[in-house]
Amino acid sequence: MVAISALPYEYELPASSHVALVVIDMQRDFMELGGFGDALGNDVGRLQAIVPTLQQLMAGFRELGLPIIHTLECHLPDLSDCPPAKLKRGKGAMTIGDQGPMGRILVKGEAGNGIIPELAPLPGEFVIHKPGKGAFYATEMATILQEHNITHLLITGVTTEVCVQTTMREANDRGYECLMVEDCTESYFPEFKASTLEMVRAQGGIVGWTATAAQCLEGLRAWKGAALVS
Ligand code: TIU
């Protein structure tokens, strides 16, 4: 049995498993000044650190011919998919739908809502637009995973304790084997990232596993290699 070296113990990759990489919300709205993350009062610069590692992990998935699912948190221009409770939240000077320097905040199609160019999806990769924090709520995520027989999800992106963790918990409850990639996720709050990684893998992996991108790539290459010789 091939496995990724992970915490709290090995993340097994049976020959029959189908693995996808999930890249959550690597959007200008969270990474750059003038976007949603900034409007909420966060230090957006600290999310940049994971970009090169995530590029390497994405390149590995592409090289191995494995699927990548990108998500974007966004709302329709008329905000009809934004619950009033979400719209009211934050109490900053700017909120969802307001005009910012990169266009309307957290609105689909605006410049600031796009994925950062370094991590742009390639043609043929899945791109999911989501109105909530989790990738399953009001999206085609469940259908895509079912149609492609996906069983294992490696989960990355921003922010660790908000959209990444919500998605991982949603996926775990639906029966997917989930691993959060430690150096491909980041938070505005380092202590929240650390706590999230700990709580995911506590209690024998109550929500799933964590591992580094290098550990994931090593395991995935061995798994693909084993599939080729069997
Ligand atoms: N505010 C915050 O940390 N995150 C979000 O609002 N969305 C995501 O995590 N993508």
mmCIF file of N, CA, C and O in Angstrom, residues 83-181:
data_model
loop_
_atom_site.group_PDB
_atom_site.id
_atom_site.type_symbol
_atom_site.label_atom_id
_atom_site.label_comp_id
_atom_site.label_asym_id
_atom_site.label_seq_id
_atom_site.Cartn_x
_atom_site.Cartn_y
_atom_site.Cartn_z
ATOM 1 N N PRO A 83 -26.432 36.257 1.585
ATOM 2 C CA PRO A 83 -27.397 36.415 2.679
ATOM 3 C C PRO A 83 -27.190 37.751 3.397
ATOM 4 O O PRO A 83 -26.038 38.178 3.574
ATOM 5 N N PRO A 84 -28.277 38.419 3.811
ATOM 6 C CA PRO A 84 -28.128 39.694 4.527
ATOM 7 C C PRO A 84 -27.175 39.584 5.718
ATOM 8 O O PRO A 84 -26.421 40.511 6.001
ATOM 9 N N ALA A 85 -27.183 38.444 6.384
ATOM 10 C CA ALA A 85 -26.302 38.262 7.548
ATOM 11 C C ALA A 85 -24.834 38.393 7.157
ATOM 12 O O ALA A 85 -24.027 38.945 7.901
ATOM 13 N N LYS A 86 -24.475 37.883 5.950
ATOM 14 C CA LYS A 86 -23.086 37.971 5.490
ATOM 15 C C LYS A 86 -22.750 39.394 5.066
ATOM 16 O O LYS A 86 -21.658 39.902 5.327
ATOM 17 N N LEU A 87 -23.716 40.042 4.412
ATOM 18 C CA LEU A 87 -23.508 41.409 3.905
ATOM 19 C C LEU A 87 -23.271 42.400 5.051
ATOM 20 O O LEU A 87 -22.479 43.333 4.934
ATOM 21 N N LYS A 88 -23.980 42.183 6.141
ATOM 22 C CA LYS A 88 -23.902 43.099 7.290
ATOM 23 C C LYS A 88 -22.618 42.948 8.083
ATOM 24 O O LYS A 88 -22.211 43.843 8.812
ATOM 25 N N ARG A 89 -21.987 41.755 7.985
ATOM 26 C CA ARG A 89 -20.877 41.389 8.861
ATOM 27 C C ARG A 89 -19.635 42.222 8.597
ATOM 28 O O ARG A 89 -19.366 42.594 7.464
ATOM 29 N N GLY A 90 -18.866 42.512 9.611
ATOM 30 C CA GLY A 90 -17.563 43.145 9.423
ATOM 31 C C GLY A 90 -17.484 44.546 9.965
ATOM 32 O O GLY A 90 -16.573 44.901 10.667
ATOM 33 N N LYS A 91 -18.446 45.354 9.587
ATOM 34 C CA LYS A 91 -18.540 46.737 10.067
ATOM 35 C C LYS A 91 -17.307 47.593 9.723
ATOM 36 O O LYS A 91 -16.984 48.546 10.431
ATOM 37 N N GLY A 92 -16.609 47.235 8.625
ATOM 38 C CA GLY A 92 -15.505 48.071 8.155
ATOM 39 C C GLY A 92 -16.055 49.195 7.287
ATOM 40 O O GLY A 92 -17.262 49.298 7.058
ATOM 41 N N ALA A 93 -15.159 50.021 6.742
ATOM 42 C CA ALA A 93 -15.585 51.128 5.883
ATOM 43 C C ALA A 93 -16.153 50.592 4.566
ATOM 44 O O ALA A 93 -17.030 51.196 3.953
ATOM 45 N N MET A 94 -15.656 49.444 4.119
ATOM 46 C CA MET A 94 -16.088 48.847 2.850
ATOM 47 C C MET A 94 -16.658 47.461 3.105
ATOM 48 O O MET A 94 -16.209 46.751 4.010
ATOM 49 N N THR A 95 -17.616 47.070 2.259
ATOM 50 C CA THR A 95 -18.163 45.721 2.408
ATOM 51 C C THR A 95 -18.433 45.097 1.038
ATOM 52 O O THR A 95 -18.141 45.697 0.000
ATOM 53 N N ILE A 96 -18.978 43.900 1.038
ATOM 54 C CA ILE A 96 -19.256 43.163 -0.191
ATOM 55 C C ILE A 96 -20.123 44.012 -1.123
ATOM 56 O O ILE A 96 -21.125 44.573 -0.689
ATOM 57 N N GLY A 97 -19.713 44.119 -2.374
ATOM 58 C CA GLY A 97 -20.475 44.876 -3.367
ATOM 59 C C GLY A 97 -20.025 46.310 -3.517
ATOM 60 O O GLY A 97 -20.342 46.958 -4.508
ATOM 61 N N ASP A 98 -19.267 46.831 -2.544
ATOM 62 C CA ASP A 98 -18.782 48.215 -2.659
ATOM 63 C C ASP A 98 -17.675 48.306 -3.714
ATOM 64 O O ASP A 98 -16.967 47.338 -3.967
ATOM 65 N N GLN A 99 -17.551 49.495 -4.285
ATOM 66 C CA GLN A 99 -16.542 49.730 -5.315
ATOM 67 C C GLN A 99 -15.184 49.956 -4.648
ATOM 68 O O GLN A 99 -15.024 50.886 -3.854
ATOM 69 N N GLY A 100 -14.227 49.098 -4.941
ATOM 70 C CA GLY A 100 -12.869 49.262 -4.417
ATOM 71 C C GLY A 100 -11.903 49.533 -5.547
ATOM 72 O O GLY A 100 -12.325 49.627 -6.711
ATOM 73 N N PRO A 101 -10.624 49.617 -5.257
ATOM 74 C CA PRO A 101 -9.635 49.907 -6.305
ATOM 75 C C PRO A 101 -9.504 48.797 -7.348
ATOM 76 O O PRO A 101 -9.013 49.042 -8.449
ATOM 77 N N MET A 102 -9.935 47.580 -7.019
ATOM 78 C CA MET A 102 -9.861 46.461 -7.986
ATOM 79 C C MET A 102 -11.255 46.074 -8.473
ATOM 80 O O MET A 102 -11.476 44.963 -8.945
ATOM 81 N N GLY A 103 -12.213 46.980 -8.338
ATOM 82 C CA GLY A 103 -13.595 46.675 -8.724
ATOM 83 C C GLY A 103 -14.430 46.390 -7.499
ATOM 84 O O GLY A 103 -13.988 46.579 -6.362
ATOM 85 N N ARG A 104 -15.657 45.926 -7.735
ATOM 86 C CA ARG A 104 -16.570 45.691 -6.595
ATOM 87 C C ARG A 104 -16.093 44.502 -5.757
ATOM 88 O O ARG A 104 -15.768 43.432 -6.286
ATOM 89 N N ILE A 105 -16.086 44.704 -4.466
ATOM 90 C CA ILE A 105 -15.545 43.721 -3.536
ATOM 91 C C ILE A 105 -16.356 42.430 -3.531
ATOM 92 O O ILE A 105 -17.591 42.463 -3.405
ATOM 93 N N LEU A 106 -15.632 41.320 -3.729
ATOM 94 C CA LEU A 106 -16.176 39.957 -3.693
ATOM 95 C C LEU A 106 -17.316 39.727 -4.702
ATOM 96 O O LEU A 106 -18.198 38.896 -4.475
ATOM 97 N N VAL A 107 -17.274 40.462 -5.815
ATOM 98 C CA VAL A 107 -18.296 40.289 -6.850
ATOM 99 C C VAL A 107 -17.674 39.569 -8.050
ATOM 100 O O VAL A 107 -16.597 39.932 -8.528
ATOM 101 N N LYS A 108 -18.378 38.537 -8.492
ATOM 102 C CA LYS A 108 -17.936 37.689 -9.603
ATOM 103 C C LYS A 108 -17.598 38.526 -10.840
ATOM 104 O O LYS A 108 -18.371 39.417 -11.212
ATOM 105 N N GLY A 109 -16.481 38.246 -11.463
ATOM 106 C CA GLY A 109 -16.102 38.908 -12.710
ATOM 107 C C GLY A 109 -15.293 40.182 -12.522
ATOM 108 O O GLY A 109 -14.692 40.676 -13.469
ATOM 109 N N GLU A 110 -15.245 40.720 -11.315
ATOM 110 C CA GLU A 110 -14.453 41.938 -11.070
ATOM 111 C C GLU A 110 -12.971 41.560 -11.018
ATOM 112 O O GLU A 110 -12.615 40.436 -10.635
ATOM 113 N N ALA A 111 -12.107 42.527 -11.372
ATOM 114 C CA ALA A 111 -10.662 42.236 -11.421
ATOM 115 C C ALA A 111 -10.161 41.683 -10.090
ATOM 116 O O ALA A 111 -9.387 40.724 -10.046
ATOM 117 N N GLY A 112 -10.609 42.268 -9.011
ATOM 118 C CA GLY A 112 -10.132 41.859 -7.694
ATOM 119 C C GLY A 112 -10.646 40.512 -7.247
ATOM 120 O O GLY A 112 -10.141 39.935 -6.288
ATOM 121 N N ASN A 113 -11.651 40.001 -7.941
ATOM 122 C CA ASN A 113 -12.210 38.715 -7.540
ATOM 123 C C ASN A 113 -11.502 37.538 -8.209
ATOM 124 O O ASN A 113 -11.703 36.383 -7.844
ATOM 125 N N GLY A 114 -10.649 37.843 -9.177
ATOM 126 C CA GLY A 114 -9.991 36.769 -9.926
ATOM 127 C C GLY A 114 -8.909 36.068 -9.118
ATOM 128 O O GLY A 114 -8.392 36.597 -8.129
ATOM 129 N N ILE A 115 -8.569 34.886 -9.588
ATOM 130 C CA ILE A 115 -7.454 34.125 -9.000
ATOM 131 C C ILE A 115 -6.151 34.836 -9.372
ATOM 132 O O ILE A 115 -6.015 35.361 -10.487
ATOM 133 N N ILE A 116 -5.179 34.873 -8.459
ATOM 134 C CA ILE A 116 -3.907 35.564 -8.743
ATOM 135 C C ILE A 116 -3.244 34.890 -9.957
ATOM 136 O O ILE A 116 -3.330 33.669 -10.118
ATOM 137 N N PRO A 117 -2.610 35.695 -10.822
ATOM 138 C CA PRO A 117 -2.098 35.150 -12.088
ATOM 139 C C PRO A 117 -1.118 33.988 -11.910
ATOM 140 O O PRO A 117 -1.106 33.053 -12.721
ATOM 141 N N GLU A 118 -0.324 33.998 -10.844
ATOM 142 C CA GLU A 118 0.661 32.916 -10.633
ATOM 143 C C GLU A 118 -0.002 31.548 -10.492
ATOM 144 O O GLU A 118 0.638 30.521 -10.711
ATOM 145 N N LEU A 119 -1.265 31.526 -10.072
ATOM 146 C CA LEU A 119 -1.947 30.253 -9.808
ATOM 147 C C LEU A 119 -3.166 30.083 -10.721
ATOM 148 O O LEU A 119 -4.107 29.348 -10.389
ATOM 149 N N ALA A 120 -3.140 30.741 -11.863
ATOM 150 C CA ALA A 120 -4.296 30.708 -12.769
ATOM 151 C C ALA A 120 -4.633 29.278 -13.187
ATOM 152 O O ALA A 120 -3.731 28.490 -13.494
ATOM 153 N N PRO A 121 -5.908 28.934 -13.197
ATOM 154 C CA PRO A 121 -6.308 27.608 -13.680
ATOM 155 C C PRO A 121 -5.944 27.433 -15.151
ATOM 156 O O PRO A 121 -5.959 28.397 -15.916
ATOM 157 N N LEU A 122 -5.636 26.199 -15.538
ATOM 158 C CA LEU A 122 -5.397 25.903 -16.946
ATOM 159 C C LEU A 122 -6.711 25.435 -17.571
ATOM 160 O O LEU A 122 -7.605 24.959 -16.855
ATOM 161 N N PRO A 123 -6.834 25.554 -18.899
ATOM 162 C CA PRO A 123 -8.051 25.054 -19.555
ATOM 163 C C PRO A 123 -8.275 23.586 -19.183
ATOM 164 O O PRO A 123 -7.318 22.811 -19.123
ATOM 165 N N GLY A 124 -9.506 23.241 -18.898
ATOM 166 C CA GLY A 124 -9.831 21.859 -18.541
ATOM 167 C C GLY A 124 -9.861 21.613 -17.041
ATOM 168 O O GLY A 124 -10.381 20.592 -16.597
ATOM 169 N N GLU A 125 -9.292 22.518 -16.254
ATOM 170 C CA GLU A 125 -9.353 22.344 -14.797
ATOM 171 C C GLU A 125 -10.701 22.862 -14.289
ATOM 172 O O GLU A 125 -11.334 23.722 -14.916
ATOM 173 N N PHE A 126 -11.120 22.324 -13.154
ATOM 174 C CA PHE A 126 -12.424 22.705 -12.615
ATOM 175 C C PHE A 126 -12.314 24.044 -11.887
ATOM 176 O O PHE A 126 -11.368 24.279 -11.136
ATOM 177 N N VAL A 127 -13.304 24.900 -12.106
ATOM 178 C CA VAL A 127 -13.362 26.192 -11.417
ATOM 179 C C VAL A 127 -14.760 26.339 -10.826
ATOM 180 O O VAL A 127 -15.756 26.310 -11.551
ATOM 181 N N ILE A 128 -14.813 26.449 -9.500
ATOM 182 C CA ILE A 128 -16.103 26.507 -8.797
ATOM 183 C C ILE A 128 -16.280 27.881 -8.169
ATOM 184 O O ILE A 128 -15.416 28.350 -7.430
ATOM 185 N N HIS A 129 -17.406 28.514 -8.471
ATOM 186 C CA HIS A 129 -17.742 29.790 -7.842
ATOM 187 C C HIS A 129 -18.663 29.504 -6.668
ATOM 188 O O HIS A 129 -19.675 28.818 -6.834
ATOM 189 N N LYS A 130 -18.294 29.995 -5.489
ATOM 190 C CA LYS A 130 -19.076 29.635 -4.299
ATOM 191 C C LYS A 130 -19.481 30.886 -3.520
ATOM 192 O O LYS A 130 -18.670 31.775 -3.295
ATOM 193 N N PRO A 131 -20.737 30.929 -3.089
ATOM 194 C CA PRO A 131 -21.194 32.092 -2.324
ATOM 195 C C PRO A 131 -20.900 31.975 -0.827
ATOM 196 O O PRO A 131 -21.016 32.946 -0.098
ATOM 197 N N GLY A 132 -20.535 30.780 -0.381
ATOM 198 C CA GLY A 132 -20.285 30.573 1.048
ATOM 199 C C GLY A 132 -18.817 30.344 1.332
ATOM 200 O O GLY A 132 -17.971 30.490 0.452
ATOM 201 N N LYS A 133 -18.537 29.967 2.544
ATOM 202 C CA LYS A 133 -17.161 29.664 2.920
ATOM 203 C C LYS A 133 -16.790 28.254 2.464
ATOM 204 O O LYS A 133 -15.688 28.028 1.992
ATOM 205 N N GLY A 134 -17.685 27.310 2.593
ATOM 206 C CA GLY A 134 -17.427 25.943 2.150
ATOM 207 C C GLY A 134 -17.634 25.801 0.648
ATOM 208 O O GLY A 134 -18.429 26.523 0.042
ATOM 209 N N ALA A 135 -16.917 24.829 0.045
ATOM 210 C CA ALA A 135 -16.995 24.636 -1.410
ATOM 211 C C ALA A 135 -18.199 23.796 -1.832
ATOM 212 O O ALA A 135 -18.480 23.678 -3.030
ATOM 213 N N PHE A 136 -18.918 23.197 -0.869
ATOM 214 C CA PHE A 136 -20.053 22.348 -1.236
ATOM 215 C C PHE A 136 -21.375 23.115 -1.261
ATOM 216 O O PHE A 136 -22.273 22.778 -2.027
ATOM 217 N N TYR A 137 -21.498 24.139 -0.421
ATOM 218 C CA TYR A 137 -22.773 24.847 -0.304
ATOM 219 C C TYR A 137 -23.105 25.618 -1.590
ATOM 220 O O TYR A 137 -22.321 26.473 -2.029
ATOM 221 N N ALA A 138 -24.242 25.279 -2.209
ATOM 222 C CA ALA A 138 -24.757 25.968 -3.397
ATOM 223 C C ALA A 138 -23.770 25.970 -4.560
ATOM 224 O O ALA A 138 -23.625 26.958 -5.295
ATOM 225 N N THR A 139 -23.074 24.836 -4.745
ATOM 226 C CA THR A 139 -22.134 24.706 -5.874
ATOM 227 C C THR A 139 -22.282 23.327 -6.520
ATOM 228 O O THR A 139 -22.982 22.460 -6.000
ATOM 229 N N GLU A 140 -21.529 23.110 -7.594
ATOM 230 C CA GLU A 140 -21.505 21.826 -8.289
ATOM 231 C C GLU A 140 -20.389 20.910 -7.770
ATOM 232 O O GLU A 140 -20.058 19.899 -8.393
ATOM 233 N N MET A 141 -19.791 21.244 -6.629
ATOM 234 C CA MET A 141 -18.661 20.458 -6.094
ATOM 235 C C MET A 141 -19.018 18.975 -5.943
ATOM 236 O O MET A 141 -18.270 18.104 -6.396
ATOM 237 N N ALA A 142 -20.140 18.688 -5.287
ATOM 238 C CA ALA A 142 -20.500 17.285 -5.029
ATOM 239 C C ALA A 142 -20.645 16.526 -6.349
ATOM 240 O O ALA A 142 -20.183 15.381 -6.480
ATOM 241 N N THR A 143 -21.266 17.147 -7.328
ATOM 242 C CA THR A 143 -21.477 16.497 -8.632
ATOM 243 C C THR A 143 -20.147 16.208 -9.316
ATOM 244 O O THR A 143 -19.935 15.118 -9.851
ATOM 245 N N ILE A 144 -19.245 17.184 -9.304
ATOM 246 C CA ILE A 144 -17.933 16.992 -9.952
ATOM 247 C C ILE A 144 -17.199 15.815 -9.308
ATOM 248 O O ILE A 144 -16.669 14.941 -9.996
ATOM 249 N N LEU A 145 -17.194 15.767 -7.985
ATOM 250 C CA LEU A 145 -16.473 14.697 -7.295
ATOM 251 C C LEU A 145 -17.086 13.336 -7.610
ATOM 252 O O LEU A 145 -16.371 12.361 -7.854
ATOM 253 N N GLN A 146 -18.422 13.296 -7.628
ATOM 254 C CA GLN A 146 -19.096 12.021 -7.922
ATOM 255 C C GLN A 146 -18.839 11.593 -9.363
ATOM 256 O O GLN A 146 -18.506 10.445 -9.631
ATOM 257 N N GLU A 147 -18.962 12.524 -10.292
ATOM 258 C CA GLU A 147 -18.805 12.177 -11.713
ATOM 259 C C GLU A 147 -17.400 11.664 -12.016
ATOM 260 O O GLU A 147 -17.195 10.899 -12.950
ATOM 261 N N HIS A 148 -16.418 12.121 -11.251
ATOM 262 C CA HIS A 148 -15.029 11.723 -11.517
ATOM 263 C C HIS A 148 -14.523 10.696 -10.497
ATOM 264 O O HIS A 148 -13.327 10.427 -10.451
ATOM 265 N N ASN A 149 -15.466 10.125 -9.741
ATOM 266 C CA ASN A 149 -15.130 9.047 -8.780
ATOM 267 C C ASN A 149 -14.034 9.435 -7.803
ATOM 268 O O ASN A 149 -13.255 8.585 -7.357
ATOM 269 N N ILE A 150 -13.942 10.726 -7.478
ATOM 270 C CA ILE A 150 -12.877 11.186 -6.578
ATOM 271 C C ILE A 150 -13.136 10.633 -5.174
ATOM 272 O O ILE A 150 -14.279 10.649 -4.687
ATOM 273 N N THR A 151 -12.080 10.138 -4.551
ATOM 274 C CA THR A 151 -12.183 9.593 -3.195
ATOM 275 C C THR A 151 -11.305 10.346 -2.193
ATOM 276 O O THR A 151 -11.596 10.352 -0.997
ATOM 277 N N HIS A 152 -10.208 10.943 -2.686
ATOM 278 C CA HIS A 152 -9.205 11.568 -1.820
ATOM 279 C C HIS A 152 -9.005 13.024 -2.223
ATOM 280 O O HIS A 152 -8.808 13.315 -3.416
ATOM 281 N N LEU A 153 -9.012 13.921 -1.244
ATOM 282 C CA LEU A 153 -8.848 15.348 -1.532
ATOM 283 C C LEU A 153 -7.649 15.902 -0.771
ATOM 284 O O LEU A 153 -7.572 15.773 0.461
ATOM 285 N N LEU A 154 -6.740 16.537 -1.514
ATOM 286 C CA LEU A 154 -5.648 17.288 -0.893
ATOM 287 C C LEU A 154 -6.074 18.749 -0.937
ATOM 288 O O LEU A 154 -6.324 19.298 -2.023
ATOM 289 N N ILE A 155 -6.196 19.372 0.222
ATOM 290 C CA ILE A 155 -6.865 20.669 0.313
ATOM 291 C C ILE A 155 -5.864 21.761 0.668
ATOM 292 O O ILE A 155 -5.064 21.612 1.600
ATOM 293 N N THR A 156 -5.921 22.861 -0.087
ATOM 294 C CA THR A 156 -4.965 23.968 0.043
ATOM 295 C C THR A 156 -5.728 25.294 -0.062
ATOM 296 O O THR A 156 -6.918 25.302 -0.358
ATOM 297 N N GLY A 157 -5.005 26.404 0.122
ATOM 298 C CA GLY A 157 -5.582 27.714 -0.162
ATOM 299 C C GLY A 157 -5.745 28.578 1.072
ATOM 300 O O GLY A 157 -5.125 28.360 2.118
ATOM 301 N N VAL A 158 -6.598 29.575 0.942
ATOM 302 C CA VAL A 158 -6.782 30.556 2.025
ATOM 303 C C VAL A 158 -8.279 30.753 2.305
ATOM 304 O O VAL A 158 -9.102 30.585 1.419
ATOM 305 N N THR A 159 -8.572 31.157 3.541
ATOM 306 C CA THR A 159 -7.695 31.129 4.680
ATOM 307 C C THR A 159 -7.911 29.817 5.432
ATOM 308 O O THR A 159 -8.989 29.239 5.380
ATOM 309 N N THR A 160 -6.868 29.400 6.159
ATOM 310 C CA THR A 160 -6.877 28.062 6.755
ATOM 311 C C THR A 160 -8.125 27.793 7.586
ATOM 312 O O THR A 160 -8.771 26.754 7.425
ATOM 313 N N GLU A 161 -8.440 28.722 8.492
ATOM 314 C CA GLU A 161 -9.508 28.416 9.456
ATOM 315 C C GLU A 161 -10.884 28.848 8.960
ATOM 316 O O GLU A 161 -11.883 28.574 9.628
ATOM 317 N N VAL A 162 -10.935 29.515 7.808
ATOM 318 C CA VAL A 162 -12.248 29.933 7.309
ATOM 319 C C VAL A 162 -12.634 29.010 6.133
ATOM 320 O O VAL A 162 -13.193 27.937 6.348
ATOM 321 N N CYS A 163 -12.322 29.378 4.899
ATOM 322 C CA CYS A 163 -12.834 28.588 3.776
ATOM 323 C C CYS A 163 -12.165 27.232 3.629
ATOM 324 O O CYS A 163 -12.797 26.271 3.180
ATOM 325 N N VAL A 164 -10.895 27.127 3.996
ATOM 326 C CA VAL A 164 -10.199 25.840 3.844
ATOM 327 C C VAL A 164 -10.749 24.832 4.853
ATOM 328 O O VAL A 164 -11.124 23.710 4.496
ATOM 329 N N GLN A 165 -10.819 25.260 6.106
ATOM 330 C CA GLN A 165 -11.314 24.327 7.122
ATOM 331 C C GLN A 165 -12.792 23.984 6.893
ATOM 332 O O GLN A 165 -13.204 22.830 7.057
ATOM 333 N N THR A 166 -13.599 24.967 6.533
ATOM 334 C CA THR A 166 -15.025 24.696 6.297
ATOM 335 C C THR A 166 -15.183 23.654 5.194
ATOM 336 O O THR A 166 -15.942 22.693 5.315
ATOM 337 N N THR A 167 -14.422 23.829 4.109
ATOM 338 C CA THR A 167 -14.494 22.884 2.989
ATOM 339 C C THR A 167 -14.047 21.489 3.426
ATOM 340 O O THR A 167 -14.661 20.479 3.074
ATOM 341 N N MET A 168 -12.973 21.446 4.210
ATOM 342 C CA MET A 168 -12.468 20.137 4.642
ATOM 343 C C MET A 168 -13.484 19.424 5.526
ATOM 344 O O MET A 168 -13.694 18.210 5.400
ATOM 345 N N ARG A 169 -14.142 20.170 6.391
ATOM 346 C CA ARG A 169 -15.149 19.544 7.257
ATOM 347 C C ARG A 169 -16.357 19.084 6.437
ATOM 348 O O ARG A 169 -16.909 18.005 6.676
ATOM 349 N N GLU A 170 -16.767 19.901 5.476
ATOM 350 C CA GLU A 170 -17.883 19.487 4.601
ATOM 351 C C GLU A 170 -17.525 18.197 3.858
ATOM 352 O O GLU A 170 -18.345 17.286 3.739
ATOM 353 N N ALA A 171 -16.290 18.147 3.347
ATOM 354 C CA ALA A 171 -15.851 16.976 2.568
ATOM 355 C C ALA A 171 -15.732 15.745 3.463
ATOM 356 O O ALA A 171 -16.127 14.637 3.086
ATOM 357 N N ASN A 172 -15.189 15.936 4.654
ATOM 358 C CA ASN A 172 -15.041 14.825 5.604
ATOM 359 C C ASN A 172 -16.403 14.216 5.950
ATOM 360 O O ASN A 172 -16.562 12.998 5.973
ATOM 361 N N ASP A 173 -17.391 15.067 6.160
ATOM 362 C CA ASP A 173 -18.730 14.558 6.487
ATOM 363 C C ASP A 173 -19.351 13.803 5.311
ATOM 364 O O ASP A 173 -20.245 12.973 5.511
ATOM 365 N N ARG A 174 -18.882 14.107 4.109
ATOM 366 C CA ARG A 174 -19.412 13.420 2.922
ATOM 367 C C ARG A 174 -18.628 12.152 2.590
ATOM 368 O O ARG A 174 -18.859 11.531 1.549
ATOM 369 N N GLY A 175 -17.650 11.812 3.429
ATOM 370 C CA GLY A 175 -16.944 10.543 3.249
ATOM 371 C C GLY A 175 -15.644 10.618 2.479
ATOM 372 O O GLY A 175 -15.059 9.576 2.167
ATOM 373 N N TYR A 176 -15.176 11.819 2.160
ATOM 374 C CA TYR A 176 -13.906 11.928 1.445
ATOM 375 C C TYR A 176 -12.739 11.837 2.429
ATOM 376 O O TYR A 176 -12.833 12.301 3.565
ATOM 377 N N GLU A 177 -11.646 11.236 1.976
ATOM 378 C CA GLU A 177 -10.409 11.165 2.763
ATOM 379 C C GLU A 177 -9.661 12.460 2.495
ATOM 380 O O GLU A 177 -9.209 12.700 1.373
ATOM 381 N N CYS A 178 -9.559 13.298 3.515
ATOM 382 C CA CYS A 178 -9.051 14.660 3.299
ATOM 383 C C CYS A 178 -7.710 14.894 3.987
ATOM 384 O O CYS A 178 -7.535 14.519 5.150
ATOM 385 N N LEU A 179 -6.824 15.563 3.263
ATOM 386 C CA LEU A 179 -5.519 15.941 3.819
ATOM 387 C C LEU A 179 -5.314 17.428 3.565
ATOM 388 O O LEU A 179 -5.464 17.896 2.435
ATOM 389 N N MET A 180 -4.994 18.183 4.627
ATOM 390 C CA MET A 180 -4.707 19.609 4.464
ATOM 391 C C MET A 180 -3.193 19.774 4.282
ATOM 392 O O MET A 180 -2.414 19.236 5.078
ATOM 393 N N VAL A 181 -2.797 20.474 3.230
ATOM 394 C CA VAL A 181 -1.367 20.616 2.923
ATOM 395 C C VAL A 181 -0.811 21.809 3.713
ATOM 396 O O VAL A 181 -1.157 22.965 3.438
#
